[in-house]
Short mmCIF file of C-alpha atoms in Angstrom, two decimals:
data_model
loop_
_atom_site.label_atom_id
_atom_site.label_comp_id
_atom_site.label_asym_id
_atom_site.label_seq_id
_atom_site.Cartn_x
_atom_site.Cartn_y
_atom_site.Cartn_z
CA UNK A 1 -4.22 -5.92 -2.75
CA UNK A 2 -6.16 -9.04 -4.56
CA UNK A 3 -3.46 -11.85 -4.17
CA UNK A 4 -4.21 -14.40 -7.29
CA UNK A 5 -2.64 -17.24 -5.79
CA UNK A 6 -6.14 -17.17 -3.87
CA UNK A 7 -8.46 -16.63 -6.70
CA UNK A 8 -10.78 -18.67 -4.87
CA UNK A 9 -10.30 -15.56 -2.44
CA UNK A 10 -10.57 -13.09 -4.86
CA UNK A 11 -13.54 -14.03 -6.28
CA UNK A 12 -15.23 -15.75 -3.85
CA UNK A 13 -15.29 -13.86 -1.04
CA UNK A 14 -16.29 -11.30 -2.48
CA UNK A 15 -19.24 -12.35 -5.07
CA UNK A 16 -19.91 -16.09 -3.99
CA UNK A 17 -19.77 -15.79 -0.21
CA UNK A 18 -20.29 -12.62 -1.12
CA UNK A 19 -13.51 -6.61 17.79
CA UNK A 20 -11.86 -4.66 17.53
CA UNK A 21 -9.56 -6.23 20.43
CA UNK A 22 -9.27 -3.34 22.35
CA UNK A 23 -6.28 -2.89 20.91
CA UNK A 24 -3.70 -0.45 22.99
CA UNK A 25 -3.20 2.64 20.27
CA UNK A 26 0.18 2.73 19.27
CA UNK A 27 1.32 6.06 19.36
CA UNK A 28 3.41 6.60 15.91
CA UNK A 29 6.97 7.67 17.36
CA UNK A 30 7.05 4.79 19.77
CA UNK A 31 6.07 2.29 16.93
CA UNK A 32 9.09 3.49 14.98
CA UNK A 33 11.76 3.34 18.33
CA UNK A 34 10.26 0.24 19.78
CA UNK A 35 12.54 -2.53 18.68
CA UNK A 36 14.55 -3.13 21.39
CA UNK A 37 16.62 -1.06 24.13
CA UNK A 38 19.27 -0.12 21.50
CA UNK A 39 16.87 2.08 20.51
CA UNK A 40 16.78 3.94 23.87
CA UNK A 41 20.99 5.14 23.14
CA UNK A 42 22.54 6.30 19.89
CA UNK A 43 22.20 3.47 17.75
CA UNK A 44 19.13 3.58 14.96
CA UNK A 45 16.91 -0.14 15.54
CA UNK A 46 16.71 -2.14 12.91
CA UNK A 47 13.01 -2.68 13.61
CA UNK A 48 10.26 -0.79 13.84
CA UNK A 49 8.75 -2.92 15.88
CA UNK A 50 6.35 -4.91 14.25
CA UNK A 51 5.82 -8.41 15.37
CA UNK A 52 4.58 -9.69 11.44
CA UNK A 53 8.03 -8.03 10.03
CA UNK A 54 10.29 -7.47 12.98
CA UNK A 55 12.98 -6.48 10.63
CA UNK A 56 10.80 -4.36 8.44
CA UNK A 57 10.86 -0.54 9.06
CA UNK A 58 13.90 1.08 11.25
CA UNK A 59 13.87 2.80 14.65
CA UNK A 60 15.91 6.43 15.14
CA UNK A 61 14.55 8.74 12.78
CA UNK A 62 11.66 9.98 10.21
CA UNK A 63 12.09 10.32 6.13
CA UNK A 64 10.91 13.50 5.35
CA UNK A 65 11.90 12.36 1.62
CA UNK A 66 13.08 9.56 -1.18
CA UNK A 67 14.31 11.22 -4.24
CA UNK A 68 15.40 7.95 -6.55
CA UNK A 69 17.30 7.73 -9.97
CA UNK A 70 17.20 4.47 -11.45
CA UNK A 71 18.32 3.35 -14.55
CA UNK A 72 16.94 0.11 -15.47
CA UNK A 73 18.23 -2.32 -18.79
CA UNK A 74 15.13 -5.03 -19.41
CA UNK A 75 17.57 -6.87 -21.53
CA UNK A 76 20.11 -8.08 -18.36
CA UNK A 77 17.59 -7.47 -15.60
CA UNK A 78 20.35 -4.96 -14.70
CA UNK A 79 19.55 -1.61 -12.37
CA UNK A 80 21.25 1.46 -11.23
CA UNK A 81 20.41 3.55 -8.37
CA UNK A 82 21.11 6.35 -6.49
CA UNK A 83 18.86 7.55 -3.31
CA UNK A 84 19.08 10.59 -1.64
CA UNK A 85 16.94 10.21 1.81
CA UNK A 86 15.94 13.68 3.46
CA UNK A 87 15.39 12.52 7.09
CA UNK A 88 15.01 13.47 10.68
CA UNK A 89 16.70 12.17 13.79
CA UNK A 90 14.12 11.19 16.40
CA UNK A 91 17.05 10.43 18.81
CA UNK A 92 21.14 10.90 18.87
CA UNK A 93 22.39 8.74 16.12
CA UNK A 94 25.72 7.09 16.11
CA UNK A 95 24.71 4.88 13.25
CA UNK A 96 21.38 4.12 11.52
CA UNK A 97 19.74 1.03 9.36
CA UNK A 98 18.03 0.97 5.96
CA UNK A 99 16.32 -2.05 4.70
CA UNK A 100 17.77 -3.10 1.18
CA UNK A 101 17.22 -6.89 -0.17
CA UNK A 102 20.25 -7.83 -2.75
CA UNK A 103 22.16 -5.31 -4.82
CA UNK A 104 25.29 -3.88 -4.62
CA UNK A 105 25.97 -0.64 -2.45
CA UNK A 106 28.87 1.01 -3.83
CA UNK A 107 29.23 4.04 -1.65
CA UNK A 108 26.54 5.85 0.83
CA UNK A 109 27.53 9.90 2.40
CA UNK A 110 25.40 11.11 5.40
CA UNK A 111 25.28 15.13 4.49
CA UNK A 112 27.94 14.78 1.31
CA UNK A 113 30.48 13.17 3.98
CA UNK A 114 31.61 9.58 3.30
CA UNK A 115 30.27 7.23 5.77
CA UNK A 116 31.24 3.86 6.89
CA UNK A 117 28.59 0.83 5.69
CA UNK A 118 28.15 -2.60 6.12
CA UNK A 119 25.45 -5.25 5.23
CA UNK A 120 23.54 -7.59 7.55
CA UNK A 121 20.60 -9.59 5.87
CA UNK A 122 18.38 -7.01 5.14
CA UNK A 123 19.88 -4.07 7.17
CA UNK A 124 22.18 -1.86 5.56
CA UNK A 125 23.89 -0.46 8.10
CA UNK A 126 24.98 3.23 8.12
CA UNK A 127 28.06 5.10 10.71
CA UNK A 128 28.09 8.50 9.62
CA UNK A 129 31.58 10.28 10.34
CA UNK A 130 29.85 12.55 13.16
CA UNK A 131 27.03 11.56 15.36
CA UNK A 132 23.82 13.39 14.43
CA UNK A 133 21.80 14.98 17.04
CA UNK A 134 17.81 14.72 18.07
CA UNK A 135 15.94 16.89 15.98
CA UNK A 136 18.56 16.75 13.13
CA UNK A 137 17.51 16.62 9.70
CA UNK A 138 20.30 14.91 7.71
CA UNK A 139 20.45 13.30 4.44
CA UNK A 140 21.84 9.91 3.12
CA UNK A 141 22.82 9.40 -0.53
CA UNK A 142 23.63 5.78 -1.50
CA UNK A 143 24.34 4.65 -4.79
CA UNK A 144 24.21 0.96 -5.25
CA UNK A 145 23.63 -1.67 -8.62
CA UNK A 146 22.76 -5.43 -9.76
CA UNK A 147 20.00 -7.40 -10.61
CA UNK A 148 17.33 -7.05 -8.47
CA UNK A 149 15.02 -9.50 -7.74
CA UNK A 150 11.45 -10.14 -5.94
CA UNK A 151 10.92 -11.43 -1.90
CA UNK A 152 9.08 -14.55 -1.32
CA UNK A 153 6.83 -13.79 1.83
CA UNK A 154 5.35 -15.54 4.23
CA UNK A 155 2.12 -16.77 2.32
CA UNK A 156 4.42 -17.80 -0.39
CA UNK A 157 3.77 -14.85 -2.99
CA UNK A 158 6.26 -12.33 -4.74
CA UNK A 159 6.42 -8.94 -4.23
CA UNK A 160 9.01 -6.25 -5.03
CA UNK A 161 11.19 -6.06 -8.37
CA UNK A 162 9.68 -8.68 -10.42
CA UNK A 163 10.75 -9.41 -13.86
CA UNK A 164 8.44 -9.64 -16.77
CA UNK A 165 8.99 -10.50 -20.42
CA UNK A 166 9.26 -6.45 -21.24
CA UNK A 167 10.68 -5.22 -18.15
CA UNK A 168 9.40 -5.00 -14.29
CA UNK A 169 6.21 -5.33 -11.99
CA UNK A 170 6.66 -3.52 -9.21
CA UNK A 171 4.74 -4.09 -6.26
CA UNK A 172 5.51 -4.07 -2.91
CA UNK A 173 3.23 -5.01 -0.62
CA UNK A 174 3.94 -6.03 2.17
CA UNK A 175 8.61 -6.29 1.73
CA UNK A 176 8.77 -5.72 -1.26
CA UNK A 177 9.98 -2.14 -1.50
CA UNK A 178 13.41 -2.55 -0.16
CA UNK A 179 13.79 -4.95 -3.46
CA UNK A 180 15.01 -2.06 -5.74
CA UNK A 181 15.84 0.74 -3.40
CA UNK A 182 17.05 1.62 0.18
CA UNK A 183 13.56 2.69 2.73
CA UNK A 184 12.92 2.97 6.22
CA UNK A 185 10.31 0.09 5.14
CA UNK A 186 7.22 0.29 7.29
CA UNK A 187 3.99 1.61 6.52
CA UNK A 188 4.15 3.70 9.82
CA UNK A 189 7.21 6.32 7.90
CA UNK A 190 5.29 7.91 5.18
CA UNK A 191 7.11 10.17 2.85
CA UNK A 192 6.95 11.95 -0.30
CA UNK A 193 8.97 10.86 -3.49
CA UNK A 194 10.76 12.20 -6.54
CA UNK A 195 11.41 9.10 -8.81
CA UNK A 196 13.25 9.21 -11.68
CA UNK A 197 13.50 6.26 -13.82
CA UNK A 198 15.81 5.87 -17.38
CA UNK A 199 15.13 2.79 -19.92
CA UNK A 200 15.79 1.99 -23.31
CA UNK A 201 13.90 4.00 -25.93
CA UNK A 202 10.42 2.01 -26.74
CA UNK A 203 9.90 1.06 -22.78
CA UNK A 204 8.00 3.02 -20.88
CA UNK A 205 8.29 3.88 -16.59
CA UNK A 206 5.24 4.81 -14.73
CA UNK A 207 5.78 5.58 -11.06
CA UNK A 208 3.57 6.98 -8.48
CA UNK A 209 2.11 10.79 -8.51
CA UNK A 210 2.17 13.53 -11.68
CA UNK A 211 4.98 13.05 -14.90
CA UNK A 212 6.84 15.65 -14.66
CA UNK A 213 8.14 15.13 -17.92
CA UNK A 214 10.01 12.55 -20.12
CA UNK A 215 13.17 12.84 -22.70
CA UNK A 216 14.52 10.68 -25.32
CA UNK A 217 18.52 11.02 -25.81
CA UNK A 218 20.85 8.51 -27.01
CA UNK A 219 18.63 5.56 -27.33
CA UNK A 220 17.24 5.73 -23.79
CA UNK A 221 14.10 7.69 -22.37
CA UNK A 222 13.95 9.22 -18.81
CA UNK A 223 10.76 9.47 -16.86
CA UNK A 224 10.35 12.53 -13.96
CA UNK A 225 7.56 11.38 -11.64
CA UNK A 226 6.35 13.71 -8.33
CA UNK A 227 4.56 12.01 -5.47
CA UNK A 228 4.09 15.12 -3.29
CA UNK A 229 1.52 13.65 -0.86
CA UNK A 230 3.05 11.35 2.17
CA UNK A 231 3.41 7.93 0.50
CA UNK A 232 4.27 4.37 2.88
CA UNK A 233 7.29 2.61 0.88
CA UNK A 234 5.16 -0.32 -0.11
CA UNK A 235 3.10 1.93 -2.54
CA UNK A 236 5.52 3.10 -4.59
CA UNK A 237 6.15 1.61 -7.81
CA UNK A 238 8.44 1.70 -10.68
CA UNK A 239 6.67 -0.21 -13.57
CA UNK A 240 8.78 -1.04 -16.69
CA UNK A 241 7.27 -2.56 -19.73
CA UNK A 242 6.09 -1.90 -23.15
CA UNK A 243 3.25 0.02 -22.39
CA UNK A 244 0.03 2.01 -24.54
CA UNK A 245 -0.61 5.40 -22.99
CA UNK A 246 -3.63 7.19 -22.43
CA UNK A 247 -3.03 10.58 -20.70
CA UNK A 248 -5.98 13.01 -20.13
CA UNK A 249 -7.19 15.22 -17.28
CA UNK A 250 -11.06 15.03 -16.14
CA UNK A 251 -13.57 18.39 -15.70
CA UNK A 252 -11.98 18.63 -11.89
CA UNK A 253 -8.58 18.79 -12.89
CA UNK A 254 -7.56 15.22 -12.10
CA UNK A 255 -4.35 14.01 -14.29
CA UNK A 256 -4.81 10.85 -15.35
CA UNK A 257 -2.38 8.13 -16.87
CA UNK A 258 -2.63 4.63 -17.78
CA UNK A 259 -0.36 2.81 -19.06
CA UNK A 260 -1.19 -0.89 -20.72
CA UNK A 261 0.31 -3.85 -22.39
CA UNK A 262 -0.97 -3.62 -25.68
CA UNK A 263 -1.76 -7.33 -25.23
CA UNK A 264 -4.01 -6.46 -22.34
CA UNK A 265 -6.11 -3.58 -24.17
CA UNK A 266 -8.75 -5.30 -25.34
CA UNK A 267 -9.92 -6.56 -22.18
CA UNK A 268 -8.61 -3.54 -20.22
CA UNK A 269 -9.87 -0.64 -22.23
CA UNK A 270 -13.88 -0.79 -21.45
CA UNK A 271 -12.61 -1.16 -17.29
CA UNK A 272 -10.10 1.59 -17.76
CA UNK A 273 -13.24 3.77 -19.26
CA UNK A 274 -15.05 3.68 -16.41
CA UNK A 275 -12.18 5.19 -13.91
CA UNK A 276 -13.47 8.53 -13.87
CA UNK A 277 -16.74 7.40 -13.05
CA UNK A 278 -15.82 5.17 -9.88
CA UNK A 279 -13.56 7.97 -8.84
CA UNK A 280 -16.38 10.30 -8.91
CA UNK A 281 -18.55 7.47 -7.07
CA UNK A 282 -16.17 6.76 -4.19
CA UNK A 283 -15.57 10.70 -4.04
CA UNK A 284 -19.28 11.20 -3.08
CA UNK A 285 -19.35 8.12 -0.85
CA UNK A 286 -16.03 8.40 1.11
CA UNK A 287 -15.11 12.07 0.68
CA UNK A 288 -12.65 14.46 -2.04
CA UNK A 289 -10.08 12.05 -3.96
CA UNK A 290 -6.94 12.66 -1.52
CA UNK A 291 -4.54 12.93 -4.76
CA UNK A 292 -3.29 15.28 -8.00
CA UNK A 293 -3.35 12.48 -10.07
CA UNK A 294 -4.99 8.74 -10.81
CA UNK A 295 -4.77 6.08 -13.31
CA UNK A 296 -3.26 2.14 -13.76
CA UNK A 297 -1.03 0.35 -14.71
CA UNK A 298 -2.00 -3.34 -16.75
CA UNK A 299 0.98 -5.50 -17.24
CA UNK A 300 0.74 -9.20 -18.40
CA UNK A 301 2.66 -10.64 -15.72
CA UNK A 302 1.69 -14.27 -15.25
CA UNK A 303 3.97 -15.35 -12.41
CA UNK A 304 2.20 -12.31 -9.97
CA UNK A 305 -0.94 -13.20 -9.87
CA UNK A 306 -2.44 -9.71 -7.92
CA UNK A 307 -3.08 -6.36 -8.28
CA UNK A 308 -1.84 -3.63 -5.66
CA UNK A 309 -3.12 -0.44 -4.89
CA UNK A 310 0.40 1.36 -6.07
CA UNK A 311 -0.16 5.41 -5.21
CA UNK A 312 -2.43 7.12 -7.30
CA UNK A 313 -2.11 4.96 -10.29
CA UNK A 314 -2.73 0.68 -9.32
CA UNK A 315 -0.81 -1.85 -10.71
CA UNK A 316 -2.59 -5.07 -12.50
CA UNK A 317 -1.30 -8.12 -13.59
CA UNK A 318 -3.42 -8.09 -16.12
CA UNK A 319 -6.75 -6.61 -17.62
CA UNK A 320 -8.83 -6.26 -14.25
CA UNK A 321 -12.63 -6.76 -14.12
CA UNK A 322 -14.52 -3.18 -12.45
CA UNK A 323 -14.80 -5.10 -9.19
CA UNK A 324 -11.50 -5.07 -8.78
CA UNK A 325 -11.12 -1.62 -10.66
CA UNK A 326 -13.22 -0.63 -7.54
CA UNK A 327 -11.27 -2.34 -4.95
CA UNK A 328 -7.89 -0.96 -5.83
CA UNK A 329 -9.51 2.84 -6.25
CA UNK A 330 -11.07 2.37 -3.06
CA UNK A 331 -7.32 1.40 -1.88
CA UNK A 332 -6.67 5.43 -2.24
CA UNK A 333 -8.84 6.25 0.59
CA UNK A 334 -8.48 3.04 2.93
CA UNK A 335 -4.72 1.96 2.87
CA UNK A 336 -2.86 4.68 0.67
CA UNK A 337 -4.21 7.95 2.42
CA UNK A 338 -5.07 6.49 5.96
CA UNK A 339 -2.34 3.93 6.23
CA UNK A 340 -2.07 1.38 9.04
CA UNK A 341 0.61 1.84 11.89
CA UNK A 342 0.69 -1.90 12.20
CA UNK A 343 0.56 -5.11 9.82
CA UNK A 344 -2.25 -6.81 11.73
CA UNK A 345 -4.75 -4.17 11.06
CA UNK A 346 -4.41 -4.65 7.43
CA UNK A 347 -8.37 -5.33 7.57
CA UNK A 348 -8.63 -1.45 7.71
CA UNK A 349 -7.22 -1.55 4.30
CA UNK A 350 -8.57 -4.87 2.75
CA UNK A 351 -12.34 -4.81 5.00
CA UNK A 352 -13.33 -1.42 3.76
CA UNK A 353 -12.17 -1.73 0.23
CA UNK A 354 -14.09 -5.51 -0.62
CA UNK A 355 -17.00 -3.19 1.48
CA UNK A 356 -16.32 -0.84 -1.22
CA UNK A 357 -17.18 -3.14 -4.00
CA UNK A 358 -20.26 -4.34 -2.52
CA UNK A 359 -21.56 -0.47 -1.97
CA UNK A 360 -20.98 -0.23 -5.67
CA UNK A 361 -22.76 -3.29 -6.57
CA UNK A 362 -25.46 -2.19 -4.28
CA UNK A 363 -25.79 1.03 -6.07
CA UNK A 364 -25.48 0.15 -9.46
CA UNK A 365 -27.89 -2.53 -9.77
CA UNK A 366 -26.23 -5.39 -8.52
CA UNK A 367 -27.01 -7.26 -4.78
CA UNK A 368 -27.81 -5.66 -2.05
CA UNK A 369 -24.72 -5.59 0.83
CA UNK A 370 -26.57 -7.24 2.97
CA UNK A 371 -27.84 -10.04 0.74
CA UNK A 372 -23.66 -10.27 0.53
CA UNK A 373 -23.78 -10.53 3.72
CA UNK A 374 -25.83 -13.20 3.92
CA UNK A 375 -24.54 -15.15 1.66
CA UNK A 376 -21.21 -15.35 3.21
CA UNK A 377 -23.29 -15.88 6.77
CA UNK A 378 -24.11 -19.10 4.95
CA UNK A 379 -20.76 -20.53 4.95
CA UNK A 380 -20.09 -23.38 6.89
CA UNK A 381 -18.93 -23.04 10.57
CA UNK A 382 -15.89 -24.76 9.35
CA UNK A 383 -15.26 -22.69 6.39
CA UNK A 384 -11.79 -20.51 6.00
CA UNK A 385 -13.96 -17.78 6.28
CA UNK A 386 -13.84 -18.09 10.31
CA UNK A 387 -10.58 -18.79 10.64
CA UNK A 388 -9.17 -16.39 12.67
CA UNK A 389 -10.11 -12.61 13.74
CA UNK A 390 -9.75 -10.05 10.66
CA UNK A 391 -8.36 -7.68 13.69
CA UNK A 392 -5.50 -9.86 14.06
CA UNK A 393 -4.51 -12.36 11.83
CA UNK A 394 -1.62 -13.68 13.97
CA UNK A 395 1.37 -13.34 11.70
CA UNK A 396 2.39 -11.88 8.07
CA UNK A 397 1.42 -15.36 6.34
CA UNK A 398 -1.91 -14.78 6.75
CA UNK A 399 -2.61 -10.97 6.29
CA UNK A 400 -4.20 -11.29 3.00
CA UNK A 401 -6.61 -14.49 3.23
CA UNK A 402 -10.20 -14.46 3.52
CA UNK A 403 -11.22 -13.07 6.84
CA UNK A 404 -9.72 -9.61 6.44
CA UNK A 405 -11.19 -9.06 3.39
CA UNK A 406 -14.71 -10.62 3.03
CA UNK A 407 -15.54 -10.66 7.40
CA UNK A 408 -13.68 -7.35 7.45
CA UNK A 409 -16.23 -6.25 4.80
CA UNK A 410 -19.26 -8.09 7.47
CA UNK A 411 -17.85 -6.39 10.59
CA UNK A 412 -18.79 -2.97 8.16
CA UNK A 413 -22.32 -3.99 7.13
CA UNK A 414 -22.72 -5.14 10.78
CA UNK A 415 -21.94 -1.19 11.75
CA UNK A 416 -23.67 0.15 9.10
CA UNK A 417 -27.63 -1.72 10.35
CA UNK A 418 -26.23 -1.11 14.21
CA UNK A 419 -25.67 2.70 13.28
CA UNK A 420 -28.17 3.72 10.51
CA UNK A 421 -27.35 4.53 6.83
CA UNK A 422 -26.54 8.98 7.51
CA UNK A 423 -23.91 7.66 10.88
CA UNK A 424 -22.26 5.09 9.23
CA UNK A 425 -21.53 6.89 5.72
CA UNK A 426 -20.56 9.80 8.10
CA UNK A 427 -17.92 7.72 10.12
CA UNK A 428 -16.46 6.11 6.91
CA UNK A 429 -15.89 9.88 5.51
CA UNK A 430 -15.06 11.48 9.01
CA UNK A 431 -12.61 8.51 8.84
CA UNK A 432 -10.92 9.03 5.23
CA UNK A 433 -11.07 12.70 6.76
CA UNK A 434 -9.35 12.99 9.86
CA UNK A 435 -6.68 10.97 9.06
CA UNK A 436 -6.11 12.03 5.69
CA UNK A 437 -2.56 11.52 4.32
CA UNK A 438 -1.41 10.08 7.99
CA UNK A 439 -1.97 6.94 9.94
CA UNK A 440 -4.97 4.77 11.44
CA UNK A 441 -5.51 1.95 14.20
CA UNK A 442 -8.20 -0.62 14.62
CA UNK A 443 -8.72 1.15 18.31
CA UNK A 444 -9.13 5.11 16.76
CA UNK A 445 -11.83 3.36 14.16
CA UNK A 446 -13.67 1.52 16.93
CA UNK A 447 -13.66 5.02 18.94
CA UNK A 448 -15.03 7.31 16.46
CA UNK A 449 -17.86 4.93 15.22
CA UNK A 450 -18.66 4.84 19.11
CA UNK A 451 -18.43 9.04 19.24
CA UNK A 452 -20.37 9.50 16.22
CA UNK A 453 -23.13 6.88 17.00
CA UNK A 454 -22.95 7.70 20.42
CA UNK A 455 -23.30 3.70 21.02
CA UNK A 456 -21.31 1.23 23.04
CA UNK A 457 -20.29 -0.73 19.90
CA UNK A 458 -17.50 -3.53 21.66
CA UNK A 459 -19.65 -6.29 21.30
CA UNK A 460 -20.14 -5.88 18.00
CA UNK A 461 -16.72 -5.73 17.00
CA UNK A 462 -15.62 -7.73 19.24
CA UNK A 463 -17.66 -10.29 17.87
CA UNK A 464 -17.28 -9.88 13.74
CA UNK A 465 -13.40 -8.95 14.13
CA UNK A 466 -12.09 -9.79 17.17
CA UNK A 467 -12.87 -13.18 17.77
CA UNK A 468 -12.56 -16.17 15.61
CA UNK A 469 -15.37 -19.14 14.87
CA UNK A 470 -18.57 -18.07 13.51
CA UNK A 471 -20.73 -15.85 15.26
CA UNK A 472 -23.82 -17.63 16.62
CA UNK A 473 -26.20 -15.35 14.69
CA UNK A 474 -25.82 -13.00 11.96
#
């Protein structure tokens, strides 16, 4: 993600200024059961114990899938939905939580029998007729309306179901998701996603994954889109607008599809050229694309003022520059594939994709990472820069300011020279590898740059991202 309401951020700490805490690893299941001793008997928490979104995520069980129909009316803001959640009980379940922000739930089944609901805050809270036992795959279909609308988080951004002028930008990074549709929403319960998405003919809807296939009937279009690889709820997206298409597939079978506001083309098109390219780029660097299909989505939504690295196919708020083209396809290796278990290692997604921009600059005739490097080095001790540890920001307000992307992106370079060029680009790919389509932790990243390199590397990251203040020497 490249939050605008920091361009100073965006720009800056990446081109201008352009440890671990031995963190305990978090094994997955407890993660998702951890929110307090309810969790322990029949009831579903409605945590999954996160201390930046205690109420994001649910304890209990383990979507296997979302399939979503949404019909969506850019003219009243108005949508209709209806989930069907494939899941898995990771305990006995007298009664479960979803997260869902707003809208209207206007009946919810647990395996086609009517269950009892209520709403509290965020929670929507679920008492299926019989109690479903460990092990038990089950399946909740809730149909719900209204006029959704974005979350303000802690750093004072949108995110979620956010109106434009043509229809929605959806992004939602790191609440967001629950905005337009009912999730187990945490990054640690990855799932795959059939999302179906009806608007008036002349609108387009671009979600996540392959197009299935679209129809025009009656005035209104209907979009199929397939996201068959695991997918965190935050990275799905259903983008509505008024939209110029470019579909094509490349020479290895990629299917790619952008969609742009035709007011955005101009400055879009030459970036959107080049995708292929920086696909094939960060393929060689970080190992095989871990998707069917790529692309982007340009909008022209002022009031956003970010991009996010949606699944498979980014969303802009408007024409992005190829550093951040680079960024956000780097996103699909370091964030979307491997996904964190936990908020505060966001610099695993954020450090190694501003590291990816500098690699590119590096190799394609632009400065050096290390001269990067160094120019950030330069920044006062006082600067923002050294504010606090990218390992742990200390709370969801400041996950996406300056230290977990541009001293995440040091703490890298500061491996790389410690390791040597052939270990380092082998633990970034062993990396993208190993955890391919699952989860990651700060503590698993320190450990296999310490197997690989066969060095005692705590200092080091314990200095560049576990500590804050400046080091004393670069």
């Amino acid at each position: 993600m490249r939050p605008a309401r920091r361009q100073a951020v965006r720009r800056a700490t990446v081109l201008r200024r352009e440890a671990v805490v031995a963190t305990v690893p978090v094994a997955l299941a407890a993660l998702l059961a951890a929110a307090g001793p309810a969790a322990a008997g029949t009831v579903g928490s409605s945590g999954a114990g996160d201390p930046y979104f205690p109420l994001a995520g649910n304890g209990g069980y383990d979507v296997r899938h979302y399939g979503l129909s949404l019909g969506y009316d850019p003219s009243t803001g108005h949508l209709d939905g209806k989930a069907v959640i494939t899941a898995r009980a990771t305990q006995r379940l007298t009664r479960l939580d979803l997260d869902l922000s707003g809208l209207k739930v206007t009946g919810i089944t647990v395996d086609h029998t009517k269950a009892a609901f209520r709403r509290d805050g965020q929670e929507l809270v679920v008492t299926p007729r019989h109690a479903l036992h460990r092990r038990q795959e089950f399946r909740v279909t809730v149909t719900y309306q209204g006029k959704p609308k974005p979350v303000t988080d802690p750093d004072g951004s949108l995110d979620g179901w956010i109106p434009t002028d043509d229809g929605a930008f959806v992004a939602g990074e790191p609440q967001g998701a629950m905005t337009w549709f009912p999730a187990n929403n945490h990054p640690s319960d990855k799932a795959s996603y059939d999302i179906t998405i009806t608007v008036p003919k002349g609108r387009t809807a671009v979600s996540n994954g392959v197009l299935l296939g679209q129809r025009t009937a009656h005035g209104r279009t209907t979009f199929r889109w397939r996201q068959s690889e695991p997918m965190a709820a935050y990275l799905a997206t259903a983008t509505v607008g008024t939209f110029k298409v470019e579909r094509y597939t490349t020479p290895d079978g990629l299917k790619v599809y952008n969609a742009v506001d035709p007011r955005e083309a101009t400055a879009a098109t030459p970036v959107l050229k080049k995708l292929p390219s920086v696909l094939a780029w960060e393929s060689g660097v970080f190992g095989p694309y871990p998707y069917k299909a790529a692309g982007a989505v340009v909008d022209r939504a002022p009031n956003v003022g970010y991009a996010l690295e949606t699944q498979t196919r980014p969303v802009y708020d408007s024409a992005p520059d190829l550093s951040t083209l680079v960024h956000e396809s780097a996103h699909q290796w370091f964030g979307d594939s491997v996904t964190l278990t936990r908020w505060r290692d966001i610099w695993l997604n954020e450090g190694f994709a501003t590291y990816a921009e500098w690699l590119y600059a590096e190799q394609h005739g632009g400065r050096t990472a290390q001269q990067i490097f160094d120019a950030l080095y330069a920044s006062p001790a006082g600067d923002d820069l050294w504010a606090f540890p990218p390992a742990d920001p200390g709370s969801g307000a400041h996950i996406f300011e300056t230290p977990v992307y541009a001293r995440g992106a040091m703490a890298l370079q500061k491996l790389r020279t410690a390791v040597g060029d052939k270990t380092f680009f082998r633990v970034l790919r062993t990396w993208a590898t190993d955890h391919r389509g699952g989860h990651g932790t700060t503590a698993e990243f320190t450990r296999l740059a310490e197997r690989l390199s066969g060095k005692d590397l705590d200092q080091l990251f314990h200095t560049w991202i576990g500590t804050a203040g400046k080091p004393s020497s670069p």
